[in-house]
Coordinates of C-alpha atoms in Angstrom, one line a residue:
M26 CA -209.0 139.3 81.7
V27 CA -208.5 135.9 80.1
N28 CA -209.7 135.8 76.5
S29 CA -209.9 133.1 73.9
F30 CA -206.6 134.1 72.2
F31 CA -204.7 133.6 75.5
I32 CA -206.3 130.1 75.9
F33 CA -205.4 129.3 72.3
D34 CA -201.8 130.2 73.0
I35 CA -201.7 127.8 75.9
L36 CA -203.3 125.1 73.7
F37 CA -200.6 125.6 71.1
W38 CA -197.8 124.8 73.7
I39 CA -199.7 121.9 75.3
Y40 CA -200.1 120.1 71.9
L41 CA -196.5 120.9 71.0
I42 CA -195.2 119.3 74.2
A43 CA -197.5 116.4 73.8
A44 CA -196.3 115.8 70.2
F45 CA -192.7 115.8 71.4
C46 CA -193.6 113.4 74.2
Y47 CA -195.1 111.0 71.6
I48 CA -191.9 111.3 69.5
F49 CA -189.7 110.4 72.5
Y50 CA -192.2 107.6 73.4
V51 CA -191.7 106.0 70.0
A52 CA -188.0 106.6 69.9
L53 CA -187.1 105.5 73.5
K54 CA -189.9 102.9 73.9
K55 CA -190.7 104.1 77.4
D56 CA -194.3 103.6 78.5
S57 CA -194.0 106.3 81.2
I58 CA -193.4 108.9 78.5
G59 CA -196.3 107.5 76.5
S60 CA -198.5 108.0 79.6
I61 CA -197.4 111.6 80.0
A62 CA -198.1 112.2 76.3
F63 CA -201.6 110.9 76.6
I64 CA -202.3 112.9 79.8
L65 CA -201.1 116.0 78.1
T66 CA -203.4 115.1 75.1
V67 CA -206.4 114.9 77.5
I68 CA -205.4 118.2 79.2
G69 CA -205.0 119.8 75.7
W70 CA -208.5 118.6 74.7
I71 CA -210.0 120.1 77.9
V72 CA -208.2 123.4 77.2
N73 CA -209.4 123.2 73.6
T74 CA -213.0 122.8 74.9
A75 CA -212.5 125.8 77.2
A76 CA -211.2 127.9 74.3
L77 CA -214.3 127.2 72.2
I78 CA -216.6 127.9 75.1
V79 CA -214.9 131.2 75.9
R80 CA -215.0 132.1 72.2
M81 CA -218.7 131.4 72.2
M82 CA -219.2 133.7 75.2
E83 CA -217.2 136.4 73.5
T84 CA -219.0 136.3 70.2
G85 CA -222.5 135.3 71.4
R86 CA -222.7 132.8 68.6
A87 CA -221.5 129.4 67.6
P88 CA -217.6 129.5 67.8
Y89 CA -217.0 128.2 64.2
V90 CA -217.8 130.8 61.7
N91 CA -214.4 132.0 60.3
L92 CA -211.3 130.0 59.2
Y93 CA -209.5 130.5 62.5
E94 CA -212.4 129.2 64.6
T95 CA -213.1 126.2 62.4
M96 CA -209.5 125.2 62.6
V97 CA -209.8 125.1 66.4
L98 CA -213.1 123.2 66.1
L99 CA -211.5 120.6 63.7
T100 CA -208.6 120.1 66.1
W101 CA -211.0 119.6 69.0
M102 CA -212.8 116.9 67.0
V103 CA -209.7 115.2 65.8
V104 CA -208.2 115.0 69.3
A105 CA -211.6 113.8 70.7
G106 CA -211.6 111.0 68.1
F107 CA -208.1 110.1 69.0
I108 CA -208.8 110.0 72.7
A109 CA -211.8 107.8 72.2
M110 CA -209.8 105.4 70.1
A111 CA -206.9 105.3 72.5
L112 CA -209.2 104.7 75.5
K113 CA -210.8 101.7 73.8
F114 CA -207.6 100.4 72.2
P115 CA -204.6 101.5 74.5
K116 CA -202.1 100.0 72.1
L117 CA -203.1 102.6 69.5
R118 CA -202.0 105.5 71.7
V119 CA -198.8 105.4 69.8
L120 CA -200.6 106.8 66.8
G121 CA -200.6 110.1 68.7
V122 CA -197.1 110.7 67.2
V123 CA -198.9 111.6 64.0
I124 CA -202.4 112.7 65.1
I125 CA -201.3 115.0 67.9
S126 CA -198.6 116.4 65.6
L127 CA -201.3 117.2 63.1
A128 CA -203.3 118.9 65.9
F129 CA -200.4 121.0 66.9
L130 CA -199.7 122.0 63.2
A131 CA -203.4 122.9 62.8
I132 CA -203.4 125.2 65.9
G133 CA -200.1 126.6 64.7
A134 CA -201.4 127.3 61.2
A135 CA -204.5 128.9 62.7
A136 CA -202.4 131.2 64.9
M137 CA -200.4 132.4 61.8
L138 CA -203.5 133.4 59.9
P139 CA -203.8 137.2 59.2
Y140 CA -205.8 138.9 61.9
R141 CA -208.8 139.5 59.7
Y142 CA -209.3 135.7 59.7
Q143 CA -209.1 135.6 63.5
A144 CA -211.1 138.7 64.5
I145 CA -214.6 138.6 65.9
E146 CA -216.8 140.2 63.3
P147 CA -220.6 140.6 63.1
L148 CA -222.3 137.7 61.2
I149 CA -223.3 138.5 57.7
P150 CA -227.0 137.9 57.0
A151 CA -226.4 134.6 55.2
L152 CA -224.7 133.1 58.3
Q153 CA -227.5 134.1 60.7
S154 CA -229.2 130.7 60.5
N155 CA -229.5 127.5 62.4
W156 CA -228.4 125.8 59.2
L157 CA -224.9 127.0 60.0
I158 CA -224.7 124.8 63.1
L159 CA -226.0 121.7 61.3
H160 CA -223.9 122.2 58.1
V161 CA -220.6 123.0 59.9
L162 CA -220.8 120.4 62.6
T163 CA -221.7 117.5 60.3
T164 CA -219.1 118.5 57.7
F165 CA -216.3 118.9 60.3
V166 CA -217.1 115.6 62.0
G167 CA -216.5 114.1 58.5
Y168 CA -213.2 116.0 58.1
A169 CA -212.0 114.9 61.5
G170 CA -212.5 111.3 60.5
F171 CA -210.6 111.9 57.2
A172 CA -207.8 113.7 59.1
I173 CA -207.3 110.7 61.5
A174 CA -207.4 108.3 58.5
F175 CA -204.8 110.5 56.8
G176 CA -202.4 110.1 59.7
I177 CA -203.1 106.3 59.9
G178 CA -202.6 106.0 56.1
I179 CA -199.1 107.6 56.3
L180 CA -198.2 105.3 59.2
Y181 CA -199.5 102.3 57.2
L182 CA -197.1 103.0 54.3
F183 CA -194.1 103.1 56.7
K184 CA -195.2 100.1 58.7
E185 CA -196.1 97.9 55.6
S186 CA -192.7 98.7 54.1
A187 CA -190.9 97.8 57.4
E188 CA -192.8 94.5 57.6
R189 CA -191.9 93.6 54.1
K190 CA -188.2 94.2 54.8
G191 CA -188.5 92.2 58.1
R192 CA -185.9 94.4 60.0
P193 CA -186.3 95.6 63.6
S194 CA -187.1 99.3 63.7
F195 CA -188.8 101.9 65.8
L196 CA -191.9 101.0 63.8
D197 CA -192.2 97.8 65.8
R198 CA -194.1 99.7 68.4
F199 CA -196.9 100.5 66.0
P200 CA -199.9 98.2 65.4
S201 CA -199.5 95.8 62.5
A202 CA -200.1 97.0 58.9
E203 CA -203.3 94.9 58.8
I204 CA -204.7 96.7 61.9
L205 CA -203.7 100.1 60.5
D206 CA -205.4 99.3 57.2
D207 CA -208.6 98.4 59.1
M208 CA -208.5 101.5 61.2
N209 CA -208.0 103.6 58.1
Y210 CA -211.1 102.2 56.6
K211 CA -213.2 102.6 59.8
F212 CA -212.4 106.3 60.2
I213 CA -213.2 107.0 56.5
A214 CA -216.4 105.0 56.9
I215 CA -217.3 107.3 59.8
G216 CA -216.3 110.5 58.0
F217 CA -217.9 109.9 54.6
P218 CA -221.6 109.8 55.7
F219 CA -221.1 113.0 57.7
V220 CA -219.5 114.8 54.8
T221 CA -222.3 113.6 52.5
L222 CA -224.9 114.9 55.0
G223 CA -223.0 118.2 55.4
I224 CA -223.0 118.7 51.6
I225 CA -226.8 118.0 51.5
L226 CA -227.5 120.4 54.4
G227 CA -225.3 123.0 52.8
A228 CA -227.3 122.8 49.6
I229 CA -230.6 123.2 51.5
W230 CA -229.1 126.2 53.4
A231 CA -227.9 127.7 50.1
N232 CA -231.4 127.5 48.7
Y233 CA -232.7 129.4 51.7
A234 CA -229.9 132.0 51.7
W235 CA -229.1 132.5 48.0
G236 CA -232.2 131.1 46.2
G237 CA -230.5 128.0 44.7
Y238 CA -229.3 124.6 45.9
W239 CA -226.0 124.6 43.9
S240 CA -224.1 127.5 42.3
W241 CA -220.8 125.8 41.4
D242 CA -219.0 128.1 43.7
P243 CA -215.3 127.0 44.1
K244 CA -215.9 125.7 47.6
E245 CA -219.0 123.7 46.4
T246 CA -217.1 122.3 43.4
W247 CA -214.2 121.2 45.5
S248 CA -216.5 119.7 48.1
L249 CA -217.9 117.6 45.3
I250 CA -214.3 116.6 44.2
V251 CA -213.5 115.5 47.7
W252 CA -216.8 113.5 47.9
F253 CA -215.9 111.7 44.6
I254 CA -212.4 110.9 45.9
Y255 CA -213.8 109.2 49.0
A256 CA -216.6 107.6 46.9
G257 CA -213.8 106.2 44.7
Y258 CA -212.1 104.9 47.9
F259 CA -215.2 102.9 48.8
H260 CA -215.7 101.7 45.2
G261 CA -212.2 100.4 45.1
R262 CA -212.3 98.8 48.5
L263 CA -215.8 97.2 48.4
V264 CA -216.2 96.4 44.7
R265 CA -212.6 95.8 43.5
G266 CA -211.3 94.5 46.8
W267 CA -208.6 97.1 47.2
K268 CA -206.7 97.1 50.5
G269 CA -203.3 98.2 51.8
R270 CA -201.2 100.6 49.9
K271 CA -203.9 101.6 47.3
T272 CA -206.4 102.6 49.9
A273 CA -203.7 104.3 52.0
Y274 CA -202.8 106.4 49.0
F275 CA -206.5 107.2 48.5
S276 CA -206.9 108.4 52.1
I277 CA -203.8 110.6 51.8
I278 CA -204.8 112.1 48.5
G279 CA -208.4 112.6 49.8
F280 CA -207.3 114.6 52.8
L281 CA -204.8 116.7 50.8
A282 CA -207.9 117.6 48.7
V283 CA -209.7 118.5 51.9
I284 CA -206.8 120.7 52.9
F285 CA -207.0 122.5 49.6
L286 CA -210.8 122.7 49.8
Y287 CA -210.4 124.2 53.3
W288 CA -207.4 126.4 52.9
G289 CA -206.5 126.7 49.2
V290 CA -209.9 127.5 47.9
S291 CA -210.3 130.2 50.7
F292 CA -207.2 132.0 49.6
V293 CA -206.8 131.2 45.9
L294 CA -210.4 130.8 44.6
P295 CA -212.6 133.1 46.6
G296 CA -216.3 132.9 46.0
L297 CA -219.6 132.8 48.0
H298 CA -217.8 131.0 50.8
A299 CA -215.0 133.6 51.1
Y300 CA -215.7 134.0 54.8
A301 CA -215.0 130.3 55.5

C-alpha cells in the first residue's frame, strides 16, 4: 500500500532532478531545459500536495504537527509561491535554480531527521485545538515568503557584483539587480504580516493552552528576534531609504535566524515547543 513516506521519497527525487535541470538551464542557456525544469517543478508540487493529503488521511489530523511534516508543508508553500511568480513573470523562472534547490534541500533535511521526528504520534492535549491550524498556516506562509526572499537576496548579491564589473557571465540570464531587489522586498512584505499574525495567534493559543500569553520559551523568544530583524528591514528600507546590498544582507540574515528558530531551537534549546 502506498504511504506518505513513499510519496515523500518520490518528491525528493523530482525536486533533485528539477534543481539539476535549472542548473543546466542557467549554464547552457537552453530554453527547452528551462521548460523541462518548470514542468518538473509543477509535477513536484502536485506530488507534494498528494503527500500532504495522504499524510492527513493517515493521521486523521492536519499534516503539519511535527518537524518533519512542517518541513514538507513549508516546501509546498515555497514551491507554490515560486510557481505563481513564474507563471506571472516567465522571465523569473530562472530563479528556480536557487528556490527549487532550497526545496530539494528542505525535503532532504526532513528525510534525514531521526525517526521520532517523522513518526505519526497521538497529539498531545495542547495541540488538540483549531488554533494549531491558524497559528501554523499563517506562520508558515510568512516563512515561505522569507525563504523565497532569501534565495532572491543571494542572487541579488551575485548579480549586482556582476553588473558593477560589467563582464558577460552566466548571470546575464537572471533579471537585473534592480528587479531582484524589488522582488526581494515584495516577498518580505508578503511574509512579514503573516508572521506577525502567526505570533499573535500563537500567543492567544498559549493563553488557552498554558494559561499565559507569553512565557519567554526559547521558540517564542527567537520568534520575537526574527520579527525584530524583519521590522529592522522595513525600518531601514522605508525610513532610511536602504536598498540593494544592505536589504539583501538583511533578508539573508533574517532567514538564517528563521532556520535557527525552526531547527536550532528545536534541537539545542528545547522548551514548551519541543514537539515543533
